[in-house]
Tab-separated table of C-alpha atoms in Angstrom:
chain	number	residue	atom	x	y	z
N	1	UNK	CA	85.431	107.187	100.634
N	2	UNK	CA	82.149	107.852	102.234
N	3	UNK	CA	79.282	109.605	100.103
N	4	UNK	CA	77.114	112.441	101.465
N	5	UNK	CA	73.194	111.785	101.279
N	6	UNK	CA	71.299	114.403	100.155
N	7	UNK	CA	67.471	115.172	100.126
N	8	UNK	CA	64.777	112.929	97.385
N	9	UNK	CA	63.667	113.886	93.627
N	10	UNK	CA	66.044	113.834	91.014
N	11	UNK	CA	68.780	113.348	93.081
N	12	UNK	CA	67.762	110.416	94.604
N	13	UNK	CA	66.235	109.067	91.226
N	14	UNK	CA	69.746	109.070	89.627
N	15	UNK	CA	71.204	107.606	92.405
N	16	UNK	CA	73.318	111.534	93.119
N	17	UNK	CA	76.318	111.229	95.447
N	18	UNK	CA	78.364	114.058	97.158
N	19	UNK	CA	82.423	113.658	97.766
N	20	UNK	CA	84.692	116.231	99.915
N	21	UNK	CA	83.732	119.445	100.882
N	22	UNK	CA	84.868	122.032	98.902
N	23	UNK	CA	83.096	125.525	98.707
N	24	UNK	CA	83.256	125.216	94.956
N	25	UNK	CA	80.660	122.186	93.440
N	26	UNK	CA	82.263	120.056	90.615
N	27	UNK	CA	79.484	117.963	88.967
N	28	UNK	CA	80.852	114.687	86.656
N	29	UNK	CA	78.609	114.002	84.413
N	30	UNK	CA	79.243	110.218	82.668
N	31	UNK	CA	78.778	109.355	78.987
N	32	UNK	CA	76.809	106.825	76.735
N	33	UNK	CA	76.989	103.217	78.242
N	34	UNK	CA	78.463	103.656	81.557
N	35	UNK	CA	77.640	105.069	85.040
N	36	UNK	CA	78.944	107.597	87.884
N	37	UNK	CA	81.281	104.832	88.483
N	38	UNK	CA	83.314	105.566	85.683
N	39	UNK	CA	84.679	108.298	87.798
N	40	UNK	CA	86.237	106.313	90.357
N	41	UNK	CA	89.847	106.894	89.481
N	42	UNK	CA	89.096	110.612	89.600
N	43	UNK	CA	86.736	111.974	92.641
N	44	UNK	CA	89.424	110.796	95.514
N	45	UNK	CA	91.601	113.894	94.188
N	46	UNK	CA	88.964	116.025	93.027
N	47	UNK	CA	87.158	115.462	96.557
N	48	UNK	CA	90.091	116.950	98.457
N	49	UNK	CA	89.199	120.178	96.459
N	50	UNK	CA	85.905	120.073	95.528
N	51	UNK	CA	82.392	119.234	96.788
N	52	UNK	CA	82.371	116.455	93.823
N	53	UNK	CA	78.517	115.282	92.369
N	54	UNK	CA	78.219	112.516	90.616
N	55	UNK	CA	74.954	110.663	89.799
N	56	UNK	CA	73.563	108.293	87.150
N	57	UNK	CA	71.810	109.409	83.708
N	58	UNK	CA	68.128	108.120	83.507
N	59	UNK	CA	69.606	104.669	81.150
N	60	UNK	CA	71.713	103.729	83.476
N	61	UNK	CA	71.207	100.187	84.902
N	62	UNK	CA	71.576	101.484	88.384
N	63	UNK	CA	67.958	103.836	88.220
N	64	UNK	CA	64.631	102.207	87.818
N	65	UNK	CA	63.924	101.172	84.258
N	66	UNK	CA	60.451	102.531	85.029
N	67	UNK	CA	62.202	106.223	85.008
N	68	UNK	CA	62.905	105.779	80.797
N	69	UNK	CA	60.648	107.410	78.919
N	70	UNK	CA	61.210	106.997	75.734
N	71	UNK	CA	60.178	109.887	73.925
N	72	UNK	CA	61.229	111.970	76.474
N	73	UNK	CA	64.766	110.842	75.904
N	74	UNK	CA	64.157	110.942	72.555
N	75	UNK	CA	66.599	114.150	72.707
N	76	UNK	CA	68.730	115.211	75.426
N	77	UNK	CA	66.508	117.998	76.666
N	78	UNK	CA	65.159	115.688	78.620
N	79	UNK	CA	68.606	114.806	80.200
N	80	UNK	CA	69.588	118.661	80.341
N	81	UNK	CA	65.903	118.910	82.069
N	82	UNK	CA	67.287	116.396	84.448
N	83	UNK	CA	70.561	117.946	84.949
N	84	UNK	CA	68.824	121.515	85.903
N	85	UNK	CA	66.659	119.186	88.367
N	86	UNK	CA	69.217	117.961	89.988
N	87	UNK	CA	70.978	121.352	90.375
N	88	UNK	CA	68.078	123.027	91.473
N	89	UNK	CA	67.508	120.422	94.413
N	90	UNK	CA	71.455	120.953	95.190
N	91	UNK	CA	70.784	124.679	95.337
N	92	UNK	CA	73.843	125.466	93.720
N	93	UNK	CA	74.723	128.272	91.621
N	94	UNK	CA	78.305	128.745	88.860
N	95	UNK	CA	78.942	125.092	89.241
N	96	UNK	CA	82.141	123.070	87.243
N	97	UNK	CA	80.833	120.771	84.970
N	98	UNK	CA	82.590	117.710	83.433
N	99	UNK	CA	80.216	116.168	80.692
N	100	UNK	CA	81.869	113.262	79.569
N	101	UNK	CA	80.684	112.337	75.403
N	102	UNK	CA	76.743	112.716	75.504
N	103	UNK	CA	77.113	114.478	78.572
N	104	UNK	CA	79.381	117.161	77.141
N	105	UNK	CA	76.460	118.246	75.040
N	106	UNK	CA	73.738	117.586	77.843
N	107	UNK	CA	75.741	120.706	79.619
N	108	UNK	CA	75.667	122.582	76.965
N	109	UNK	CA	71.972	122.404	76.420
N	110	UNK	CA	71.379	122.552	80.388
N	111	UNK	CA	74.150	125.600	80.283
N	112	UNK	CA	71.731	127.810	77.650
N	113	UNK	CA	68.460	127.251	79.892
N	114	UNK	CA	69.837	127.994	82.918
N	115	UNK	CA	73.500	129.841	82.628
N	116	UNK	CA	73.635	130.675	85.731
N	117	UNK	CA	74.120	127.176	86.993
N	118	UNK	CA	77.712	126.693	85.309
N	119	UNK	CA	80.320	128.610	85.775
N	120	UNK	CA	82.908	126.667	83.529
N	121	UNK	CA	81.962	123.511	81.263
N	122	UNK	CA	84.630	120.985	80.834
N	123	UNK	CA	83.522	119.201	77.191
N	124	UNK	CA	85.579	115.813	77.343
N	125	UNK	CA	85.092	113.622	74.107
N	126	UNK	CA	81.996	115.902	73.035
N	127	UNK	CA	80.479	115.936	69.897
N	128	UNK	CA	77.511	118.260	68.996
N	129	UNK	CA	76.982	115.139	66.218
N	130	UNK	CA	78.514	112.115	65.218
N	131	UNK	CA	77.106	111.439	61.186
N	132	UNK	CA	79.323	112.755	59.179
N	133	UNK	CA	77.974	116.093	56.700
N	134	UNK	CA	78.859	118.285	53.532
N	135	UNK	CA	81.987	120.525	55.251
N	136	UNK	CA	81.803	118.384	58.555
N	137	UNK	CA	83.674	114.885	59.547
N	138	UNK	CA	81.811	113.812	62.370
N	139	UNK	CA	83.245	110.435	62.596
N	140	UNK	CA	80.662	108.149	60.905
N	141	UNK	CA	78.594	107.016	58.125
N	142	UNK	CA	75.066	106.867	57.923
N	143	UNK	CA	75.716	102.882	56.586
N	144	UNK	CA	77.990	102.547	59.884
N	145	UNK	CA	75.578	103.992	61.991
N	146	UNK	CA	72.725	101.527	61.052
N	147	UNK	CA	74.989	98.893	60.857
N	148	UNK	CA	75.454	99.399	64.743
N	149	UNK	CA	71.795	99.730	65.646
N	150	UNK	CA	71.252	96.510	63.212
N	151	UNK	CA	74.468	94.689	65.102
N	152	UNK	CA	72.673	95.976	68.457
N	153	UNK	CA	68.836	95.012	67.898
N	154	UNK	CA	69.858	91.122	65.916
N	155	UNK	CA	72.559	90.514	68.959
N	156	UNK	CA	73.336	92.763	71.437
N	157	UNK	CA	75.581	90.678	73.307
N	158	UNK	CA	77.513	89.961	70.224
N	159	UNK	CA	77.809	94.172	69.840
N	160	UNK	CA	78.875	94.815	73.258
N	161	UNK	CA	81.713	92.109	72.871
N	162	UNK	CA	82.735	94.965	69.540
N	163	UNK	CA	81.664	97.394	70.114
N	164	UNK	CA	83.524	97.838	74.246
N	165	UNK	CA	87.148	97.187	73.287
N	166	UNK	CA	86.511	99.802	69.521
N	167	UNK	CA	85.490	102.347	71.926
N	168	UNK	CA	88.075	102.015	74.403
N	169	UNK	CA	90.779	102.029	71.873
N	170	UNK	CA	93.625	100.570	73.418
N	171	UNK	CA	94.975	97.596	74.934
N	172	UNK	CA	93.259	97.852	78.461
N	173	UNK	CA	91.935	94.818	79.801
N	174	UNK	CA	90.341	96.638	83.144
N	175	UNK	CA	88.917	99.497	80.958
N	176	UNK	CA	87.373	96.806	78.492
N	177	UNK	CA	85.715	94.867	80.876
N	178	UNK	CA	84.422	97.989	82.771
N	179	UNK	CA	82.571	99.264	79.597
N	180	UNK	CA	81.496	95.818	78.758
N	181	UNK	CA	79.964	95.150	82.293
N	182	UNK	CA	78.283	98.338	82.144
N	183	UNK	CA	76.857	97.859	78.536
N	184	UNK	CA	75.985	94.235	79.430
N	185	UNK	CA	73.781	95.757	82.796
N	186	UNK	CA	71.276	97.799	80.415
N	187	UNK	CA	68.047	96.626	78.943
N	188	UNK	CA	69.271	95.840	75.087
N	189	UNK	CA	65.988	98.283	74.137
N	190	UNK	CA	67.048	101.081	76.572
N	191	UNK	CA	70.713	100.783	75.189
N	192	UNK	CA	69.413	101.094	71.604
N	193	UNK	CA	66.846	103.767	72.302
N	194	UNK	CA	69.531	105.871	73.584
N	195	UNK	CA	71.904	104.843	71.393
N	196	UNK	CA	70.053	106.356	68.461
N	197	UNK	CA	69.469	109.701	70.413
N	198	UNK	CA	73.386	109.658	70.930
N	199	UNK	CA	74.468	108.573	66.847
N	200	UNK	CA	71.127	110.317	65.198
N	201	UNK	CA	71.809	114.012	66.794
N	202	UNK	CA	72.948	117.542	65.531
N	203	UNK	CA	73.359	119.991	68.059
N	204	UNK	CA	75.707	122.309	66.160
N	205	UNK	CA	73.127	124.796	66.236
N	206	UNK	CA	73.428	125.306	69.350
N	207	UNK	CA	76.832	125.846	70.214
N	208	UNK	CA	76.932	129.719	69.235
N	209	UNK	CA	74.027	129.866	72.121
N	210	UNK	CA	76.562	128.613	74.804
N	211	UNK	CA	77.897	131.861	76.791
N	212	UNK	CA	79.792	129.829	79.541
N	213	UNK	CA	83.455	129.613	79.053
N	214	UNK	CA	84.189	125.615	77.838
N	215	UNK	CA	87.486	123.441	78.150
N	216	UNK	CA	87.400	120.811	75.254
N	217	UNK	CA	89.391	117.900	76.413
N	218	UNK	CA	90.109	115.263	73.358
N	219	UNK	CA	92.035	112.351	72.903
N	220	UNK	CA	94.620	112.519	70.306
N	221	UNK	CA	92.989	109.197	68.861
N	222	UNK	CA	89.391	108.612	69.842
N	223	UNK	CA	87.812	106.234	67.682
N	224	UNK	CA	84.448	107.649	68.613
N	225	UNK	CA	85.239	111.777	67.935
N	226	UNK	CA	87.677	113.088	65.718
N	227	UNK	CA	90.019	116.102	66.530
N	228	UNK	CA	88.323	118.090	63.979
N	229	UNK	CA	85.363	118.044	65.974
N	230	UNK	CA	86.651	119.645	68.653
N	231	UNK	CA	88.383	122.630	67.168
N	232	UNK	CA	85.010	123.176	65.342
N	233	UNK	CA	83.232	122.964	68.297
N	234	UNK	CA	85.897	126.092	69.729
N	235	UNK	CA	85.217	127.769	66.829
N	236	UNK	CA	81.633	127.893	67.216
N	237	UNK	CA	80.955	128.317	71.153
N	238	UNK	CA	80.098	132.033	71.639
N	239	UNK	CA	81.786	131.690	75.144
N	240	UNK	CA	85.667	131.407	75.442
N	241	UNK	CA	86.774	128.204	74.830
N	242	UNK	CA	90.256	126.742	74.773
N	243	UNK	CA	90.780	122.672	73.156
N	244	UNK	CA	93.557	120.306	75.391
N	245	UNK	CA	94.491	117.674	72.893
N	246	UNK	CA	95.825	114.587	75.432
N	247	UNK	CA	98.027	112.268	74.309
N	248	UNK	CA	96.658	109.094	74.443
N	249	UNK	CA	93.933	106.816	72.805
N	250	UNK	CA	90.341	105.815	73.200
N	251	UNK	CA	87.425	107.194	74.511
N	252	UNK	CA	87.709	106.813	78.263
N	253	UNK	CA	90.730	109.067	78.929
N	254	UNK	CA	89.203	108.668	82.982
N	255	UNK	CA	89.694	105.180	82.860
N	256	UNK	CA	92.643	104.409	80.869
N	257	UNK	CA	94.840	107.568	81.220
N	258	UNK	CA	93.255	109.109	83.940
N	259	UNK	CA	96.759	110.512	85.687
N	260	UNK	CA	97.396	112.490	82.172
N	261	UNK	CA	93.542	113.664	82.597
N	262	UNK	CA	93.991	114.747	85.879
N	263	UNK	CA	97.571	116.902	85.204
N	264	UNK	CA	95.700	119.020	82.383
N	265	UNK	CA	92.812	119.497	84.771
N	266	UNK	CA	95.108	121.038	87.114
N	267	UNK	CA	96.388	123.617	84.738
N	268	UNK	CA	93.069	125.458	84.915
N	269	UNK	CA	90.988	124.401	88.632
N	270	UNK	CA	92.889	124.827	91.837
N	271	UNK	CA	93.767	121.673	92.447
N	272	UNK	CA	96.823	120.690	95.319
């Protein structure tokens, strides 16, 4: 499938791609570790729909290392910052996003400066934080957390070979070795920089700031997110929002069950 090339900036920064031609813009927004490419089982049926964007975030092994800035990336305002960039450039208004795991909350930040860029935000494996808290299960530890930064900063190699198939959470050889080779491309500083961004934030307070309406899509086991965190996350979006439980495993529903992803996306975008 042929891309669409598109003006400089942002966009061409993070490496932003066009599919299909659809008068409605559908923007896929990838996660912690990966790149636009984890979409590719995806934007061949959402392109016969939509005007699909996908692009890289600023860690990704496919933009310029010279693009990181560490403190500016410190939080993801500077990747909702981005994300409004982008848009802007695109000159598109009441967009569909799809923020996969750090991206879910990257669109939710983006969604409260500029609402009037989203139109619906499609939350898959989001968490507005990961430690866990007194009344809140986020998932992990604060002795598991530095475990993994300790695992990642001694032998990052070592981590990646753990940490890739954990993540994935299922027997799927093709998924594994996707998120390895991905994890493997980035600078072992860049992937722990962002790393503690991702495992260190809290971005509950937020949520009740969000006015766009939000799909939560969750796997039934994701070793990364549990379900409680997405039926708090419902309860504490000001917009509507509505939780799809799919029944599967792992944190890359788009790579490992991405036919099951694709049939609950249908039930709410227009979709033939």
């Amino acid at each position: 499938m042929d891309a669409h090339g598109y003006g400089g900036g942002t966009y061409a920064a993070l490496n932003g791609k066009i599919y299909g031609n659809g008068t409605e813009t559908l923007v896929l927004a990838h996660g912690y570790g990966t790149d636009q490419s984890v979409w590719h089982y995806l934007v061949p049926y959402l392109a016969c729909c939509f005007k699909v964007v996908v692009f890289d975030l600023v860690f990704s092994a496919n933009v310029s290392p010279d693009l990181y800035n560490p403190k500016k990336y410190s939080s993801f305002n500077g990747y909702a910052s981005d994300l409004v960039n982008l848009l802007d450039e695109l000159n598109v208004n009441k967009t569909i996003f799809v923020g996969h795991s750090m991206s879910a909350m990257i669109g939710c930040i983006a969604s409260i400066k500029r609402p009037e860029l989203f139109k619906h935000l499609i939350l898959l494996g989001g968490s507005p934080r990961y430690l866990d808290a007194k009344g809140y299960n986020g998932g992990f530890t604060r002795s598991e957390i530095n475990a993994l930064f300790k695992q990642m900063d001694r032998n990052y190699t070592s981590w990646v070979q753990d940490f890739a198939p954990a993540a994935v959470g299922m027997n799927n050889t093709p998924a594994t070795t996707e998120f390895k080779n991905s994890l493997w491309r980035m600078k072992p500083e860049i992937a722990l920089s962002v790393a503690r961004a991702v495992f260190l934030s809290d971005w509950r307070s937020i949520l009740p700031k969000v006015l766009v309406p939000c799909t939560i899509i969750q796997s039934k086991r994701d070793p990364i997110v549990p379900n409680s965190v997405a039926y708090y996350m419902k309860r504490n979006l000001h917009g509507h929002a509505r939780v799809e439980i799919l029944d599967t495993r792992g944190h890359f529903p788009q790579l490992t069950a991405y036919n099951l992803l694709l049939k609950v996306l249908k039930r709410f975008l227009v979709i033939s």
